[in-house]
Amino acid sequence: MSEIEFIGFISNNNSSETIVRQGPVLDPVHIETVAKAHENAGFDRALLAFHSTSPDSLQVAQHVLGVTEKLNVLIAQRPGFTSPTLLARQFAVLDQFSKGRVALHVITGGNATELRQDGNTLDDKEERYARTAEFLDIVRAEWSSEKPFSYAGKYYQVENAFAQVKPYRKEGIRIYFGGASDAAIDVAGRHADTYALWGESYAQVREQVARVSAAAAKHGRPAPRFSLSVRPILAETEDKAWAEAQQILERATALQDQTGYRKPADGHATDGAKRLLAIAEQGKRVDKRLWTEIARLTGANSNTTALVGTPEQVAEVFGDYYDLGISHFLIRGFDPLIDAIEYGRELIPATRELIARRQGAKGVAAE
C-alpha cells in the first residue's frame, strides 16, 4: 500500500460554515498562521482551493511555500482558463524554487453558471472533461519532453512547444484529480496520480476505487493512489463529540445567510454532491460515525461530511478506509486554525500508529 499522507486546507481568510469572515478576503496573517500550524501539526501537504471569484491559488501557494520549510502544497486549478503550456511552466518554476513541494489538483468544475464567471463557453460537462484530458496531455508533455513537441487536439493546438524549466524531481509533479461522473472517471484513469473522493460511505468508496482502478487499467496505467476528504469533529468522549456536532449544525444553520454556505438556489448538484446527498438520505449517521447533516444543510456543494468521535475512534475509521484503498486523508475542521492544531496533537499520530500496526500485522501474516 501507499504511504499515508495527511492533507490540510488553507483558506484565504478565517471563515467556514460556522464562522463569519471578519477580516479581509485575502488575509495574509491568517494564511501564514494556518500554514505554519499545519507544518507544526505534522501535515504532509495543504490544499489551496480554486473558485472563479476567489484569490488566485497559485500565488497564495507561493506565499505559503515562502513562510514554511517542509509543508507541501496542493494547488487547485481549472483547465480552460490558463494555457496548458504556461501553467506547466508556472508549476515547474514554483516546484524548482520550493525543491519539489508542489502538486497540482485538477478540478474541471461542475457548475456551468459559476464557470461562466471566468469566461467558460463549454456548458456540456463531458466536453469540459474532454478538454481537461487534452490539457493534461500537454501539461505532462511540457514537463517531460526533452525536445519540442506539437499537439493537435479539438480544444488545444500547440506547435513546437517546449519548456526549458522542468519539475524539481525526475518523476515530475504529482497530479491529483477529482470528479465522479463517467467522463471524469475516464480522465482520472488516464492522468490521475492520486484520485480524490469526498467523505463517502464504505460502500461508495469501494465502488469508486474499483471504477477508477478499472479506468486506469484500460489506459495501461497502474491504479492511482486514493484520497478521502472529510471533516473530523473530535472530543475526549464520543458523547461530547456528538454534542459538538449538533452545536456545529445549529451554528451553521443560524449563520447560512451570513456565511453563504447554503443549498444552491438553482438546485444544481455535481455528481460528487449527488453522491454525498445520496448517503445523507440513508440517515444522519452512516457506517460507524460518518455524519451527513452539514451535507444535507448545504446541498453538499463542497467537502461537507464529518467523522465524529474521539481521536482514537476516528483513527479507527481511517484504518477502515485504508483497508479499502485510501492512503491520503484530506482533513479540515469548522474552526480552521484551532482544528488543524488539534488534529496534529492526537488524530494524525493516532492514525499513523494504527495503520503502521495493521501493516505490521499483515506483514507477519504474509510470512
CSV table of C-alpha atoms in Angstrom, one decimal:
chain,number,residue,atom,x,y,z
A,1,MET,CA,0.0,0.0,0.0
A,2,SER,CA,0.9,3.6,-0.5
A,3,GLU,CA,2.5,5.7,2.2
A,4,ILE,CA,0.0,7.6,4.4
A,5,GLU,CA,-0.4,11.3,3.6
A,6,PHE,CA,-2.4,13.9,5.6
A,7,ILE,CA,-3.6,16.9,3.6
A,8,GLY,CA,-4.9,20.0,5.3
A,9,PHE,CA,-6.7,23.1,4.0
A,10,ILE,CA,-5.5,26.7,4.0
A,11,SER,CA,-8.3,29.1,3.4
A,12,ASN,CA,-7.7,32.7,2.3
A,13,ASN,CA,-9.4,34.1,5.5
A,14,ASN,CA,-10.8,32.8,8.8
A,15,SER,CA,-14.2,31.6,7.8
A,16,SER,CA,-16.3,28.4,7.5
A,17,GLU,CA,-19.8,27.2,7.7
A,18,THR,CA,-19.8,28.3,11.3
A,19,ILE,CA,-17.5,31.3,11.2
A,20,VAL,CA,-18.5,34.6,9.6
A,21,ARG,CA,-15.5,36.3,8.0
A,22,GLN,CA,-14.4,39.5,9.9
A,23,GLY,CA,-11.2,40.4,8.2
A,24,PRO,CA,-10.2,40.9,4.5
A,25,VAL,CA,-11.0,38.4,1.8
A,26,LEU,CA,-7.2,37.9,1.4
A,27,ASP,CA,-5.9,37.8,4.9
A,28,PRO,CA,-2.1,37.3,4.9
A,29,VAL,CA,-1.8,36.9,8.7
A,30,HIS,CA,-4.4,34.1,8.7
A,31,ILE,CA,-2.8,32.4,5.7
A,32,GLU,CA,0.7,32.5,7.3
A,33,THR,CA,-0.6,31.4,10.7
A,34,VAL,CA,-2.6,28.5,9.4
A,35,ALA,CA,0.3,27.4,7.1
A,36,LYS,CA,2.7,27.3,10.0
A,37,ALA,CA,0.2,25.5,12.2
A,38,HIS,CA,-0.2,22.8,9.5
A,39,GLU,CA,3.5,22.3,9.3
A,40,ASN,CA,3.9,22.1,13.1
A,41,ALA,CA,1.0,19.8,13.4
A,42,GLY,CA,2.6,17.2,11.1
A,43,PHE,CA,0.5,17.6,7.9
A,44,ASP,CA,2.3,16.5,4.8
A,45,ARG,CA,0.5,18.9,2.5
A,46,ALA,CA,-2.1,21.6,2.4
A,47,LEU,CA,-4.8,22.3,-0.3
A,48,LEU,CA,-5.2,25.8,-1.8
A,49,ALA,CA,-8.7,25.9,-3.3
A,50,PHE,CA,-9.9,27.4,-6.6
A,51,HIS,CA,-13.1,29.3,-7.2
A,52,SER,CA,-14.0,31.7,-10.0
A,53,THR,CA,-14.3,34.7,-7.6
A,54,SER,CA,-11.5,33.9,-5.1
A,55,PRO,CA,-7.8,34.9,-4.8
A,56,ASP,CA,-5.5,33.1,-7.1
A,57,SER,CA,-4.4,29.8,-5.5
A,58,LEU,CA,-1.1,29.7,-7.3
A,59,GLN,CA,0.0,33.0,-5.8
A,60,VAL,CA,-1.3,32.1,-2.4
A,61,ALA,CA,0.6,28.8,-2.6
A,62,GLN,CA,3.8,30.7,-3.4
A,63,HIS,CA,3.4,32.7,-0.2
A,64,VAL,CA,2.7,29.6,1.8
A,65,LEU,CA,5.8,27.9,0.5
A,66,GLY,CA,7.8,31.1,1.4
A,67,VAL,CA,6.7,31.0,5.1
A,68,THR,CA,7.2,27.2,5.6
A,69,GLU,CA,10.1,24.9,5.3
A,70,LYS,CA,8.7,21.4,4.8
A,71,LEU,CA,5.0,21.7,4.1
A,72,ASN,CA,4.0,20.6,0.6
A,73,VAL,CA,1.2,22.4,-1.2
A,74,LEU,CA,-1.7,21.0,-3.4
A,75,ILE,CA,-2.7,23.8,-5.8
A,76,ALA,CA,-6.2,23.6,-7.3
A,77,GLN,CA,-6.5,24.7,-10.9
A,78,ARG,CA,-9.2,24.5,-13.5
A,79,PRO,CA,-8.4,23.6,-17.1
A,80,GLY,CA,-9.6,26.0,-19.7
A,81,PHE,CA,-8.6,29.4,-18.3
A,82,THR,CA,-4.7,29.2,-18.5
A,83,SER,CA,-2.8,27.8,-21.4
A,84,PRO,CA,-1.6,24.3,-20.5
A,85,THR,CA,2.0,25.2,-21.6
A,86,LEU,CA,2.1,28.3,-19.5
A,87,LEU,CA,0.6,26.5,-16.4
A,88,ALA,CA,3.1,23.7,-16.8
A,89,ARG,CA,6.0,26.2,-16.7
A,90,GLN,CA,4.4,28.2,-13.8
A,91,PHE,CA,4.2,25.0,-11.7
A,92,ALA,CA,7.7,23.8,-12.7
A,93,VAL,CA,9.2,27.2,-11.7
A,94,LEU,CA,7.4,27.0,-8.3
A,95,ASP,CA,8.5,23.4,-7.9
A,96,GLN,CA,12.1,24.3,-8.5
A,97,PHE,CA,12.0,27.2,-6.0
A,98,SER,CA,10.4,25.0,-3.4
A,99,LYS,CA,12.6,22.0,-4.1
A,100,GLY,CA,9.8,19.7,-5.0
A,101,ARG,CA,7.0,20.7,-2.7
A,102,VAL,CA,4.3,21.3,-5.3
A,103,ALA,CA,1.4,19.2,-6.6
A,104,LEU,CA,-1.4,20.0,-9.0
A,105,HIS,CA,-5.1,19.4,-8.1
A,106,VAL,CA,-7.2,19.4,-11.2
A,107,ILE,CA,-10.8,20.4,-10.8
A,108,THR,CA,-12.7,20.6,-14.0
A,109,GLY,CA,-15.8,22.2,-12.4
A,110,GLY,CA,-19.3,21.0,-12.4
A,111,ASN,CA,-21.3,24.2,-12.2
A,112,ALA,CA,-21.6,25.9,-15.6
A,113,THR,CA,-23.1,29.1,-14.1
A,114,GLU,CA,-20.1,29.6,-11.9
A,115,LEU,CA,-17.6,28.7,-14.7
A,116,ARG,CA,-19.1,31.4,-16.9
A,117,GLN,CA,-17.8,33.9,-14.4
A,118,ASP,CA,-14.3,33.0,-15.7
A,119,GLY,CA,-15.4,33.1,-19.3
A,120,ASN,CA,-16.1,29.4,-19.9
A,121,THR,CA,-18.0,28.6,-23.0
A,122,LEU,CA,-18.3,24.8,-22.7
A,123,ASP,CA,-21.6,24.2,-20.9
A,124,ASP,CA,-21.6,20.4,-21.7
A,125,LYS,CA,-19.8,18.7,-18.9
A,126,GLU,CA,-18.5,15.8,-21.0
A,127,GLU,CA,-16.9,18.3,-23.3
A,128,ARG,CA,-15.2,20.0,-20.4
A,129,TYR,CA,-13.7,16.7,-19.3
A,130,ALA,CA,-12.5,16.1,-22.9
A,131,ARG,CA,-10.8,19.5,-22.7
A,132,THR,CA,-9.3,18.5,-19.4
A,133,ALA,CA,-7.8,15.4,-20.9
A,134,GLU,CA,-6.2,17.3,-23.7
A,135,PHE,CA,-5.0,20.0,-21.2
A,136,LEU,CA,-3.2,17.3,-19.1
A,137,ASP,CA,-1.8,15.6,-22.2
A,138,ILE,CA,0.0,18.9,-22.9
A,139,VAL,CA,1.0,19.7,-19.3
A,140,ARG,CA,2.6,16.3,-18.9
A,141,ALA,CA,4.4,16.7,-22.3
A,142,GLU,CA,5.7,20.1,-21.3
A,143,TRP,CA,7.0,18.7,-18.0
A,144,SER,CA,8.7,15.7,-19.6
A,145,SER,CA,9.6,16.2,-23.2
A,146,GLU,CA,13.3,16.6,-23.9
A,147,LYS,CA,12.6,18.1,-27.4
A,148,PRO,CA,9.9,20.3,-28.9
A,149,PHE,CA,6.6,18.7,-29.4
A,150,SER,CA,3.3,19.5,-31.3
A,151,TYR,CA,-0.2,18.6,-30.3
A,152,ALA,CA,-3.3,18.9,-32.4
A,153,GLY,CA,-6.5,18.4,-30.3
A,154,LYS,CA,-10.0,19.6,-30.5
A,155,TYR,CA,-9.5,22.2,-27.8
A,156,TYR,CA,-5.8,22.8,-27.8
A,157,GLN,CA,-3.2,23.0,-30.6
A,158,VAL,CA,0.5,23.8,-30.0
A,159,GLU,CA,3.4,23.7,-32.4
A,160,ASN,CA,7.0,23.0,-31.3
A,161,ALA,CA,6.1,23.5,-27.6
A,162,PHE,CA,9.0,23.1,-25.1
A,163,ALA,CA,9.8,24.1,-21.5
A,164,GLN,CA,13.4,24.9,-20.6
A,165,VAL,CA,12.4,24.5,-16.9
A,166,LYS,CA,11.3,21.1,-15.7
A,167,PRO,CA,9.9,19.9,-12.3
A,168,TYR,CA,12.4,19.5,-9.5
A,169,ARG,CA,12.2,15.7,-9.4
A,170,LYS,CA,12.7,13.5,-12.4
A,171,GLU,CA,9.3,11.8,-11.7
A,172,GLY,CA,7.7,15.2,-12.2
A,173,ILE,CA,4.8,16.9,-10.3
A,174,ARG,CA,2.0,14.7,-9.0
A,175,ILE,CA,-1.5,15.3,-10.4
A,176,TYR,CA,-4.4,14.9,-8.0
A,177,PHE,CA,-7.8,14.7,-9.7
A,178,GLY,CA,-11.4,15.0,-8.6
A,179,GLY,CA,-14.7,14.2,-10.4
A,180,ALA,CA,-17.3,11.5,-10.1
A,181,SER,CA,-19.1,11.4,-13.4
A,182,ASP,CA,-18.3,8.7,-16.0
A,183,ALA,CA,-16.4,11.2,-18.1
A,184,ALA,CA,-14.4,12.3,-15.1
A,185,ILE,CA,-13.5,8.7,-14.1
A,186,ASP,CA,-12.1,8.1,-17.6
A,187,VAL,CA,-9.9,11.2,-17.4
A,188,ALA,CA,-8.8,10.0,-13.9
A,189,GLY,CA,-7.8,6.7,-15.3
A,190,ARG,CA,-5.7,8.4,-18.0
A,191,HIS,CA,-4.0,11.1,-15.9
A,192,ALA,CA,-4.5,10.9,-12.1
A,193,ASP,CA,-1.6,10.1,-9.8
A,194,THR,CA,-4.0,10.5,-6.9
A,195,TYR,CA,-7.8,10.4,-7.2
A,196,ALA,CA,-9.7,12.4,-4.7
A,197,LEU,CA,-13.0,11.4,-3.2
A,198,TRP,CA,-15.2,13.3,-0.8
A,199,GLY,CA,-16.1,11.7,2.6
A,200,GLU,CA,-18.3,8.8,1.3
A,201,SER,CA,-19.6,5.6,2.8
A,202,TYR,CA,-17.5,2.4,2.8
A,203,ALA,CA,-19.7,1.0,0.0
A,204,GLN,CA,-19.3,4.1,-2.1
A,205,VAL,CA,-15.5,4.2,-1.6
A,206,ARG,CA,-15.2,0.6,-2.6
A,207,GLU,CA,-17.2,1.3,-5.7
A,208,GLN,CA,-15.2,4.4,-6.7
A,209,VAL,CA,-11.8,2.7,-6.1
A,210,ALA,CA,-12.9,-0.1,-8.4
A,211,ARG,CA,-14.2,2.3,-11.1
A,212,VAL,CA,-11.0,4.4,-11.2
A,213,SER,CA,-8.7,1.4,-11.0
A,214,ALA,CA,-10.5,-0.2,-13.9
A,215,ALA,CA,-10.3,3.1,-15.9
A,216,ALA,CA,-6.5,3.2,-15.2
A,217,ALA,CA,-6.1,-0.4,-16.4
A,218,LYS,CA,-8.0,0.5,-19.6
A,219,HIS,CA,-5.4,3.2,-20.2
A,220,GLY,CA,-2.5,0.8,-19.4
A,221,ARG,CA,-1.6,2.6,-16.1
A,222,PRO,CA,-1.4,1.3,-12.6
A,223,ALA,CA,-4.2,2.3,-10.2
A,224,PRO,CA,-3.6,5.8,-8.7
A,225,ARG,CA,-3.5,6.5,-5.0
A,226,PHE,CA,-6.8,7.5,-3.4
A,227,SER,CA,-7.6,10.4,-1.2
A,228,LEU,CA,-10.6,10.9,1.1
A,229,SER,CA,-11.8,14.4,2.2
A,230,VAL,CA,-13.7,14.6,5.5
A,231,ARG,CA,-14.3,17.0,8.4
A,232,PRO,CA,-13.3,15.3,11.7
A,233,ILE,CA,-15.2,16.5,14.8
A,234,LEU,CA,-13.3,15.4,17.9
A,235,ALA,CA,-13.8,15.4,21.6
A,236,GLU,CA,-12.5,13.5,24.6
A,237,THR,CA,-15.6,11.3,24.7
A,238,GLU,CA,-18.0,10.1,22.0
A,239,ASP,CA,-21.0,11.8,23.6
A,240,LYS,CA,-19.2,15.1,23.8
A,241,ALA,CA,-18.2,14.8,20.1
A,242,TRP,CA,-21.8,14.2,19.0
A,243,ALA,CA,-22.9,17.1,21.2
A,244,GLU,CA,-20.3,19.3,19.4
A,245,ALA,CA,-21.5,18.1,16.0
A,246,GLN,CA,-25.1,19.2,17.0
A,247,GLN,CA,-23.8,22.6,18.0
A,248,ILE,CA,-21.9,22.9,14.7
A,249,LEU,CA,-25.1,22.1,12.8
A,250,GLU,CA,-27.1,24.7,14.9
A,251,ARG,CA,-24.5,27.4,14.2
A,252,ALA,CA,-24.2,26.6,10.5
A,253,THR,CA,-28.0,26.7,10.2
A,254,ALA,CA,-28.2,30.1,12.0
A,255,LEU,CA,-25.4,31.7,10.0
A,256,GLN,CA,-26.3,30.4,6.5
A,257,ASP,CA,-27.2,33.9,5.2
A,258,GLN,CA,-24.1,35.5,6.6
A,259,THR,CA,-21.6,32.8,5.5
A,260,GLY,CA,-23.1,31.9,2.1
A,261,TYR,CA,-22.9,28.2,2.8
A,262,ARG,CA,-26.4,27.2,1.7
A,263,LYS,CA,-28.0,25.0,-0.9
A,264,PRO,CA,-27.6,26.3,-4.5
A,265,ALA,CA,-30.6,28.4,-5.5
A,266,ASP,CA,-30.8,26.7,-8.9
A,267,GLY,CA,-30.8,23.2,-7.3
A,268,HIS,CA,-27.5,22.4,-9.1
A,269,ALA,CA,-25.6,19.5,-7.7
A,270,THR,CA,-22.4,18.0,-9.2
A,271,ASP,CA,-22.1,14.2,-9.4
A,272,GLY,CA,-19.9,14.3,-6.3
A,273,ALA,CA,-22.5,16.3,-4.4
A,274,LYS,CA,-25.2,13.9,-5.5
A,275,ARG,CA,-23.2,11.0,-4.0
A,276,LEU,CA,-23.0,12.8,-0.7
A,277,LEU,CA,-26.7,13.7,-0.7
A,278,ALA,CA,-27.5,10.0,-1.5
A,279,ILE,CA,-25.8,8.9,1.7
A,280,ALA,CA,-27.5,11.7,3.6
A,281,GLU,CA,-30.8,10.1,2.5
A,282,GLN,CA,-29.7,6.9,4.3
A,283,GLY,CA,-29.6,8.8,7.6
A,284,LYS,CA,-27.8,11.3,9.8
A,285,ARG,CA,-25.2,8.7,10.7
A,286,VAL,CA,-23.8,6.2,8.2
A,287,ASP,CA,-21.4,3.3,8.8
A,288,LYS,CA,-19.6,3.7,12.1
A,289,ARG,CA,-19.6,7.5,12.5
A,290,LEU,CA,-20.0,9.3,9.2
A,291,TRP,CA,-22.2,12.3,9.8
A,292,THR,CA,-24.2,13.8,6.9
A,293,GLU,CA,-26.1,16.7,8.4
A,294,ILE,CA,-23.9,19.5,7.1
A,295,ALA,CA,-24.0,18.0,3.6
A,296,ARG,CA,-27.8,17.9,3.7
A,297,LEU,CA,-27.9,21.5,5.0
A,298,THR,CA,-25.7,23.0,2.3
A,299,GLY,CA,-26.5,20.8,-0.7
A,300,ALA,CA,-23.1,19.1,-0.4
A,301,ASN,CA,-21.6,21.7,-2.6
A,302,SER,CA,-18.2,21.1,-1.0
A,303,ASN,CA,-16.4,18.7,1.4
A,304,THR,CA,-19.2,18.5,4.0
A,305,THR,CA,-19.4,15.1,5.6
A,306,ALA,CA,-17.8,14.6,9.0
A,307,LEU,CA,-16.4,11.8,11.2
A,308,VAL,CA,-17.5,12.2,14.8
A,309,GLY,CA,-15.8,10.7,17.9
A,310,THR,CA,-12.7,10.6,19.9
A,311,PRO,CA,-9.4,10.8,18.1
A,312,GLU,CA,-8.9,7.1,18.6
A,313,GLN,CA,-12.4,6.3,17.2
A,314,VAL,CA,-11.9,8.5,14.1
A,315,ALA,CA,-8.4,7.0,13.6
A,316,GLU,CA,-10.1,3.5,13.6
A,317,VAL,CA,-12.4,4.6,10.8
A,318,PHE,CA,-9.4,6.0,8.8
A,319,GLY,CA,-7.9,2.5,9.3
A,320,ASP,CA,-11.1,1.0,7.7
A,321,TYR,CA,-10.8,3.4,4.8
A,322,TYR,CA,-7.1,2.5,4.4
A,323,ASP,CA,-8.1,-1.2,4.1
A,324,LEU,CA,-10.4,-0.1,1.2
A,325,GLY,CA,-7.5,1.5,-0.6
A,326,ILE,CA,-7.4,5.1,0.8
A,327,SER,CA,-3.9,6.3,1.6
A,328,HIS,CA,-4.4,10.1,1.7
A,329,PHE,CA,-6.7,11.9,4.1
A,330,LEU,CA,-7.7,15.5,3.4
A,331,ILE,CA,-9.0,16.8,6.7
A,332,ARG,CA,-10.2,20.2,7.7
A,333,GLY,CA,-12.4,21.4,10.6
A,334,PHE,CA,-15.0,24.0,11.1
A,335,ASP,CA,-12.6,26.2,13.0
A,336,PRO,CA,-9.6,26.2,10.6
A,337,LEU,CA,-6.7,27.1,12.9
A,338,ILE,CA,-7.8,25.5,16.1
A,339,ASP,CA,-8.9,22.3,14.5
A,340,ALA,CA,-5.6,21.9,12.5
A,341,ILE,CA,-3.6,22.2,15.7
A,342,GLU,CA,-5.9,19.7,17.4
A,343,TYR,CA,-5.6,17.2,14.6
A,344,GLY,CA,-1.9,17.3,14.9
A,345,ARG,CA,-2.0,16.7,18.6
A,346,GLU,CA,-3.9,13.5,18.6
A,347,LEU,CA,-5.6,12.4,15.4
A,348,ILE,CA,-2.7,12.3,12.9
A,349,PRO,CA,-0.3,10.5,15.3
A,350,ALA,CA,-3.1,8.0,16.3
A,351,THR,CA,-3.9,7.2,12.7
A,352,ARG,CA,-0.3,6.8,11.7
A,353,GLU,CA,0.3,4.5,14.6
A,354,LEU,CA,-2.8,2.4,14.0
A,355,ILE,CA,-2.1,1.9,10.3
A,356,ALA,CA,1.6,1.1,11.0
A,357,ARG,CA,0.3,-1.7,13.4
A,358,ARG,CA,-2.0,-3.0,10.7
A,359,GLN,CA,0.7,-3.0,8.1
A,360,GLY,CA,3.0,-4.8,10.6
A,361,ALA,CA,0.3,-7.4,11.4
A,362,LYS,CA,-0.3,-8.1,7.7
A,363,GLY,CA,3.4,-8.4,7.1
A,364,VAL,CA,3.7,-11.0,9.9
A,365,ALA,CA,0.6,-12.8,8.5
A,366,ALA,CA,2.1,-12.9,5.0
A,367,GLU,CA,5.3,-14.6,6.3
